[in-house]
PDB file of C-alpha atoms in Angstrom:
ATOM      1  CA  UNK A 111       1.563  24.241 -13.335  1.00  0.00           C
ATOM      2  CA  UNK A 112       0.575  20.962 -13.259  1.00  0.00           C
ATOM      3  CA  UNK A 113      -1.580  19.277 -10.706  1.00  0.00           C
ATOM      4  CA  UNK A 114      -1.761  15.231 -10.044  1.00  0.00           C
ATOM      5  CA  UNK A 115      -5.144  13.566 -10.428  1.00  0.00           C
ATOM      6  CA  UNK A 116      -6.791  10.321  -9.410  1.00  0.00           C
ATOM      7  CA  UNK A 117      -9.025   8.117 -10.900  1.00  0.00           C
ATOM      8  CA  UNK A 118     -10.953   4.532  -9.752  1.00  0.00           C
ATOM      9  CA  UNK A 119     -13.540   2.543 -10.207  1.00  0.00           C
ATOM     10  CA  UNK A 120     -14.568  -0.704  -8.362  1.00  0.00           C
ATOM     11  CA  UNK A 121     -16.324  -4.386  -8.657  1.00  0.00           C
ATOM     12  CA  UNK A 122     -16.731  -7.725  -6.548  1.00  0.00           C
ATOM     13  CA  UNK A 123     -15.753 -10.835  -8.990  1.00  0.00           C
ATOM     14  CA  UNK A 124     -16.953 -13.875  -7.952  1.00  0.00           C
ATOM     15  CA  UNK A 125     -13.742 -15.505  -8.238  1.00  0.00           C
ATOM     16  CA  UNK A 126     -10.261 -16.590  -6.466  1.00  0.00           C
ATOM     17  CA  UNK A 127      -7.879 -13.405  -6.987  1.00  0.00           C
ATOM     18  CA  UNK A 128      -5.427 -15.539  -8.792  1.00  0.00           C
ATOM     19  CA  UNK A 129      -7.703 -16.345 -11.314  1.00  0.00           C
ATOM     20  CA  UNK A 130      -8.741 -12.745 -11.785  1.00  0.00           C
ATOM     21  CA  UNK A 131      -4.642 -11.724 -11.548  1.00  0.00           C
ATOM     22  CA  UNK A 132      -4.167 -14.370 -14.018  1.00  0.00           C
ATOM     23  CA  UNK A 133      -7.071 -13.115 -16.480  1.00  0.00           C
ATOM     24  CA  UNK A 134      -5.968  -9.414 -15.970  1.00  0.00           C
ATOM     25  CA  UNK A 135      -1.773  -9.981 -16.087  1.00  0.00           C
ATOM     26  CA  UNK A 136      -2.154 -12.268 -19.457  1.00  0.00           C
ATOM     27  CA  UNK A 137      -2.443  -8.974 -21.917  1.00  0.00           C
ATOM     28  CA  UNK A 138      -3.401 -11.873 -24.567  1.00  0.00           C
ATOM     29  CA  UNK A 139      -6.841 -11.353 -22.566  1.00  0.00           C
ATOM     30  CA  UNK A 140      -6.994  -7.690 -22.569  1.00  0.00           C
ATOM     31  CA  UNK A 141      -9.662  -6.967 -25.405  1.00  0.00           C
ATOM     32  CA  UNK A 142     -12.156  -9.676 -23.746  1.00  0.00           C
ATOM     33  CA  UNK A 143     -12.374  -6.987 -21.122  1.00  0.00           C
ATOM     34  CA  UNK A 144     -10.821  -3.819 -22.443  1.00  0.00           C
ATOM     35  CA  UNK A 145     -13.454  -1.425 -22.881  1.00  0.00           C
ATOM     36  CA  UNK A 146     -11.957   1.224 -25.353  1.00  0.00           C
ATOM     37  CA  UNK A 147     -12.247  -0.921 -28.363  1.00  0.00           C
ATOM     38  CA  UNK A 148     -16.391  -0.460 -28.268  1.00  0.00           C
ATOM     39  CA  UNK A 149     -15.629   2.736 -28.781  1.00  0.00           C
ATOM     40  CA  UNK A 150     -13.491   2.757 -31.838  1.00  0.00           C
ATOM     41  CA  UNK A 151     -14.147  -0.260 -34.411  1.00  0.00           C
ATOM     42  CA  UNK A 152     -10.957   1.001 -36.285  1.00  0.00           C
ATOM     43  CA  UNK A 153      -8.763  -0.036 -33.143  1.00  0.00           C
ATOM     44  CA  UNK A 154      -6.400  -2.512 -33.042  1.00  0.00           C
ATOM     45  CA  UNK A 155      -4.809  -3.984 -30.655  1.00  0.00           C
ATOM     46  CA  UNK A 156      -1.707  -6.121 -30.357  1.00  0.00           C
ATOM     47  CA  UNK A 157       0.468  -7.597 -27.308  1.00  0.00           C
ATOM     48  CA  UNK A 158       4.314  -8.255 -27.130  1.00  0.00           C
ATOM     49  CA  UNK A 159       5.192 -10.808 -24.219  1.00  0.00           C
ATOM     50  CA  UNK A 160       7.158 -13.944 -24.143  1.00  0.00           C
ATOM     51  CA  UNK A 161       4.694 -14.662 -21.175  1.00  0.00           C
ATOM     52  CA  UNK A 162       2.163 -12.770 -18.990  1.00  0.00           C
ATOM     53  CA  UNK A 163       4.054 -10.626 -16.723  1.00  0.00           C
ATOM     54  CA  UNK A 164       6.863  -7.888 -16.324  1.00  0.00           C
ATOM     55  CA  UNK A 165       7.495  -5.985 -19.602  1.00  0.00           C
ATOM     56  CA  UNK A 166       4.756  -7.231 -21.410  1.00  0.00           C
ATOM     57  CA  UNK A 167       3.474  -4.415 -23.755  1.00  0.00           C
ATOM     58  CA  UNK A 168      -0.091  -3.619 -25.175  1.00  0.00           C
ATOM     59  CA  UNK A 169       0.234  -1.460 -28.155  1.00  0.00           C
ATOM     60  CA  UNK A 170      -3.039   0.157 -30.039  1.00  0.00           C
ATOM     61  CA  UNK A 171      -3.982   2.222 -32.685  1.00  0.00           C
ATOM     62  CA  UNK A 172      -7.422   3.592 -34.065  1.00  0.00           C
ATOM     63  CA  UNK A 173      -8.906   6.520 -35.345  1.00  0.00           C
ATOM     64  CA  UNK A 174     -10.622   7.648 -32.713  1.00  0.00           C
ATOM     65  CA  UNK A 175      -9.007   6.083 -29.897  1.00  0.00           C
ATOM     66  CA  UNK A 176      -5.584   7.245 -31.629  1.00  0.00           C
ATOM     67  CA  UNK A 177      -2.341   5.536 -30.455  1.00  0.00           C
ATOM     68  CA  UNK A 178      -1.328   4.118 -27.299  1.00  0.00           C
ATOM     69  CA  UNK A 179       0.657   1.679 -25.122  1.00  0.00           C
ATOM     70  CA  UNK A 180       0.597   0.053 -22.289  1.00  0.00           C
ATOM     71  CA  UNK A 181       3.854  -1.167 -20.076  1.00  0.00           C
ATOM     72  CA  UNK A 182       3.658  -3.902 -17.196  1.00  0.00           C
ATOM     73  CA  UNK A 183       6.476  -2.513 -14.806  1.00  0.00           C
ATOM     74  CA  UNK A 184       5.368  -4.568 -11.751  1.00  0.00           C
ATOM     75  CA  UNK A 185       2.636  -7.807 -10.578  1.00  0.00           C
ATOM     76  CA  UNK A 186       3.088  -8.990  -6.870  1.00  0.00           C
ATOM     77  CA  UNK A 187       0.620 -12.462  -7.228  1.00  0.00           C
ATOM     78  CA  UNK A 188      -2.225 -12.468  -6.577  1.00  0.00           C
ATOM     79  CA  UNK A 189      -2.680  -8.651  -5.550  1.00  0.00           C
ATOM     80  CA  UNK A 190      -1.520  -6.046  -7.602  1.00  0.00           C
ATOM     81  CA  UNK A 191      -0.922  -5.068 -11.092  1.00  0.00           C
ATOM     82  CA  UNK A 192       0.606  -1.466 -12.240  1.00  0.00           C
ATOM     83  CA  UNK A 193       1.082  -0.318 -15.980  1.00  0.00           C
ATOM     84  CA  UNK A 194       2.281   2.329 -17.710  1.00  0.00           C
ATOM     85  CA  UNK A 195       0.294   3.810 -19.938  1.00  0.00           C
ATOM     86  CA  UNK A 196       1.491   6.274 -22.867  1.00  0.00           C
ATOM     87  CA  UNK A 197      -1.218   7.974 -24.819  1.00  0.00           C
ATOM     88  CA  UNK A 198       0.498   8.579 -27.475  1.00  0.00           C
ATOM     89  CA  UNK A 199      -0.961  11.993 -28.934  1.00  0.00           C
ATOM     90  CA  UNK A 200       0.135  15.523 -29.824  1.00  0.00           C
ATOM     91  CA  UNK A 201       2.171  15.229 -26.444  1.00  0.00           C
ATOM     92  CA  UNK A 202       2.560  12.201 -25.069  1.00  0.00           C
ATOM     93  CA  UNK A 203       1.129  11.576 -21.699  1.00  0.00           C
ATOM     94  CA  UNK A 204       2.113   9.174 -19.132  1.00  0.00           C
ATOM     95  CA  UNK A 205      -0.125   7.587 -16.536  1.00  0.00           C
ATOM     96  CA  UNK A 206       0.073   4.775 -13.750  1.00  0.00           C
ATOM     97  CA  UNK A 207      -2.650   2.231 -14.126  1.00  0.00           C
ATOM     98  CA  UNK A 208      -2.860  -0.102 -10.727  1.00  0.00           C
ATOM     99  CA  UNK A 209      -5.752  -2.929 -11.034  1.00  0.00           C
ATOM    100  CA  UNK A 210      -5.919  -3.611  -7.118  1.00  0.00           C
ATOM    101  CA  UNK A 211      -6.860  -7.146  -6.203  1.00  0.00           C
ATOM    102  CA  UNK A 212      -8.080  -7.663  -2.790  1.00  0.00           C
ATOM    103  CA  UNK A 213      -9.905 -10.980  -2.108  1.00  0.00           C
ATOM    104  CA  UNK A 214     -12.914 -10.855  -0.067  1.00  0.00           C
ATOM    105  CA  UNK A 215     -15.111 -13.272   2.521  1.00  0.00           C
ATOM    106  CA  UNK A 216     -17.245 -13.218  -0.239  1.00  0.00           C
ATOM    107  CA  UNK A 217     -15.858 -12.347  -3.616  1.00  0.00           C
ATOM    108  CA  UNK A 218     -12.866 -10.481  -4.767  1.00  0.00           C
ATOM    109  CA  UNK A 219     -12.721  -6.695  -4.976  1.00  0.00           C
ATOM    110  CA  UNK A 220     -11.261  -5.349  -8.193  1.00  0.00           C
ATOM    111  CA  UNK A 221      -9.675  -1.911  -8.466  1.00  0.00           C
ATOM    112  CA  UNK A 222      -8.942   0.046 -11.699  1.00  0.00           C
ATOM    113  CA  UNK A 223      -6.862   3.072 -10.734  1.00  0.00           C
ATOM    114  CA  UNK A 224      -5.358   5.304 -12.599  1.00  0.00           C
ATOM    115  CA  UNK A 225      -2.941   8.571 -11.788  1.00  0.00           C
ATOM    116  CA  UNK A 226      -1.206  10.996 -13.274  1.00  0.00           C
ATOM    117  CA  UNK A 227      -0.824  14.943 -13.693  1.00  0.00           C
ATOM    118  CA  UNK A 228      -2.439  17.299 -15.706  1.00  0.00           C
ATOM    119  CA  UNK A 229      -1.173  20.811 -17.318  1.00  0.00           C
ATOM    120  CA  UNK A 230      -3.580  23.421 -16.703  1.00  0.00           C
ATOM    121  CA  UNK A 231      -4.799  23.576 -20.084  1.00  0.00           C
ATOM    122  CA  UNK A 232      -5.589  19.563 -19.998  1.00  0.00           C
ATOM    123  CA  UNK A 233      -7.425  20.294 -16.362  1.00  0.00           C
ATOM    124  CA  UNK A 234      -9.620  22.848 -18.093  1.00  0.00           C
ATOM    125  CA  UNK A 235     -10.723  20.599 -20.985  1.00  0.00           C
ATOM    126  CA  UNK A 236     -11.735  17.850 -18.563  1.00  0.00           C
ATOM    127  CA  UNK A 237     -13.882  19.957 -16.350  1.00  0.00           C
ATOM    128  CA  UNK A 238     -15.482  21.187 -19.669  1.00  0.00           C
ATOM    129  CA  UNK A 239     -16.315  17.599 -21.924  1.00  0.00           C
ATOM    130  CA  UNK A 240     -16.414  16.055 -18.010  1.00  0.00           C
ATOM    131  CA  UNK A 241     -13.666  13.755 -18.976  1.00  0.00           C
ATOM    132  CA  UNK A 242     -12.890  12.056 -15.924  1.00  0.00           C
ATOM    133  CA  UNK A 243     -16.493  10.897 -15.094  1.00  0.00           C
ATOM    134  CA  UNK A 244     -16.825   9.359 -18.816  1.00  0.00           C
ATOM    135  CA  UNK A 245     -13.472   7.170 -17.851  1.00  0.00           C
ATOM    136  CA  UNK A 246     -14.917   6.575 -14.558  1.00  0.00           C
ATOM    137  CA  UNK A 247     -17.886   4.945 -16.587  1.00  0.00           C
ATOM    138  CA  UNK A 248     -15.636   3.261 -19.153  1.00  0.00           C
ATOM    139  CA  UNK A 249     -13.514   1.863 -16.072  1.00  0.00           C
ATOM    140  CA  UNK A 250     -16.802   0.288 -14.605  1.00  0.00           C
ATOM    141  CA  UNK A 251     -17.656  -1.201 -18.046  1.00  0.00           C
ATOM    142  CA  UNK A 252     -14.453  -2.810 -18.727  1.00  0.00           C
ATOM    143  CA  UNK A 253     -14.743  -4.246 -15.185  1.00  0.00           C
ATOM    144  CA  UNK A 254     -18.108  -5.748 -15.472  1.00  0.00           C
ATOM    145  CA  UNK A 255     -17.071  -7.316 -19.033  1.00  0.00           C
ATOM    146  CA  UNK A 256     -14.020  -8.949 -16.840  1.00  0.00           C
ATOM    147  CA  UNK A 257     -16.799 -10.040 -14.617  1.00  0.00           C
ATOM    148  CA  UNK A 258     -18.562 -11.342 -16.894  1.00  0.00           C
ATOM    149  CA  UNK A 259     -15.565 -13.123 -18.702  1.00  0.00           C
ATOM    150  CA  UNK A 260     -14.280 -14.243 -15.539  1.00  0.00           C
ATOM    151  CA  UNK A 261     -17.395 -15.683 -14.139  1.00  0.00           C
ATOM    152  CA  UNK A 262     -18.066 -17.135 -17.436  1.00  0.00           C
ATOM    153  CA  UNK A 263     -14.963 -19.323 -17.304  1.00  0.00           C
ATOM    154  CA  UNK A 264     -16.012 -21.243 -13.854  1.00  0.00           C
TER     155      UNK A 264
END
């Protein structure tokens, strides 16, 4: 039976939201940020949109990473951003990724979330290699590169 799951991480950007929404929504921008490359030098990466928004697609492959893709099915300016994202393995697995923009008095708070469900067999492999707290960690690394590239860009 499968169960739903939840996963997020959070940072304060010092930044406008649109200029982080901007950064995040332009997929061209991804691998400044993106954190799962730095794990897998074989990766590659490569982006499909006639401009940032609304069925753009992030497509990668790598031998450790394996294959994946990512799907922008909705971007309400300057606020919210949701993906779908297809890991594209022995099964296929779908998840929702949200990056929550919410500005701040001081700052912007950034949001990666993702969700999805999990067979029982993929529950028990988590809790064993502690899966979800090493993509908590690699969620809080990509998001202090985008700090770091957003910041940068003043």
């Amino acid at each position: 039976m499968a169960e739903t799951y939840e996963l997020q991480t959070s940072v304060v950007i010092d930044a406008p939201a649109s200029k982080i929404f901007d950064t995040m929504l332009d997929l061209n921008k991804f691998d400044a940020w993106n954190p799962f490359p730095l794990m897998d030098p074989t990766s590659v990466g490569t982006v499909t949109q006639t401009k940032p928004g609304v069925g753009s697609v992030y497509e990668y492959q790598g031998k450790r990473l394996g294959k994946g893709r990512q799907i922008v099915t909705e971007a309400v300016k300057p606020h919210l951003i949701v993906s779908e994202m297809t890991f594209l393995n022995r099964k296929p697995e779908v998840t929702r990724v949200e990056y929550r923009i919410e500005q701040q008095t001081v700052g912007t708070l950034v949001t990666w979330y993702m969700s999805g469900t999990r067979s029982f067999g993929q529950r028990v492999m988590v809790k064993l290699l502690n899966l979800d707290k090493m993509m908590g960690n690699h969620f809080a690394q990509g998001l202090d590169r985008l700090k770091d590239y957003v910041e940068a860009a003043k």
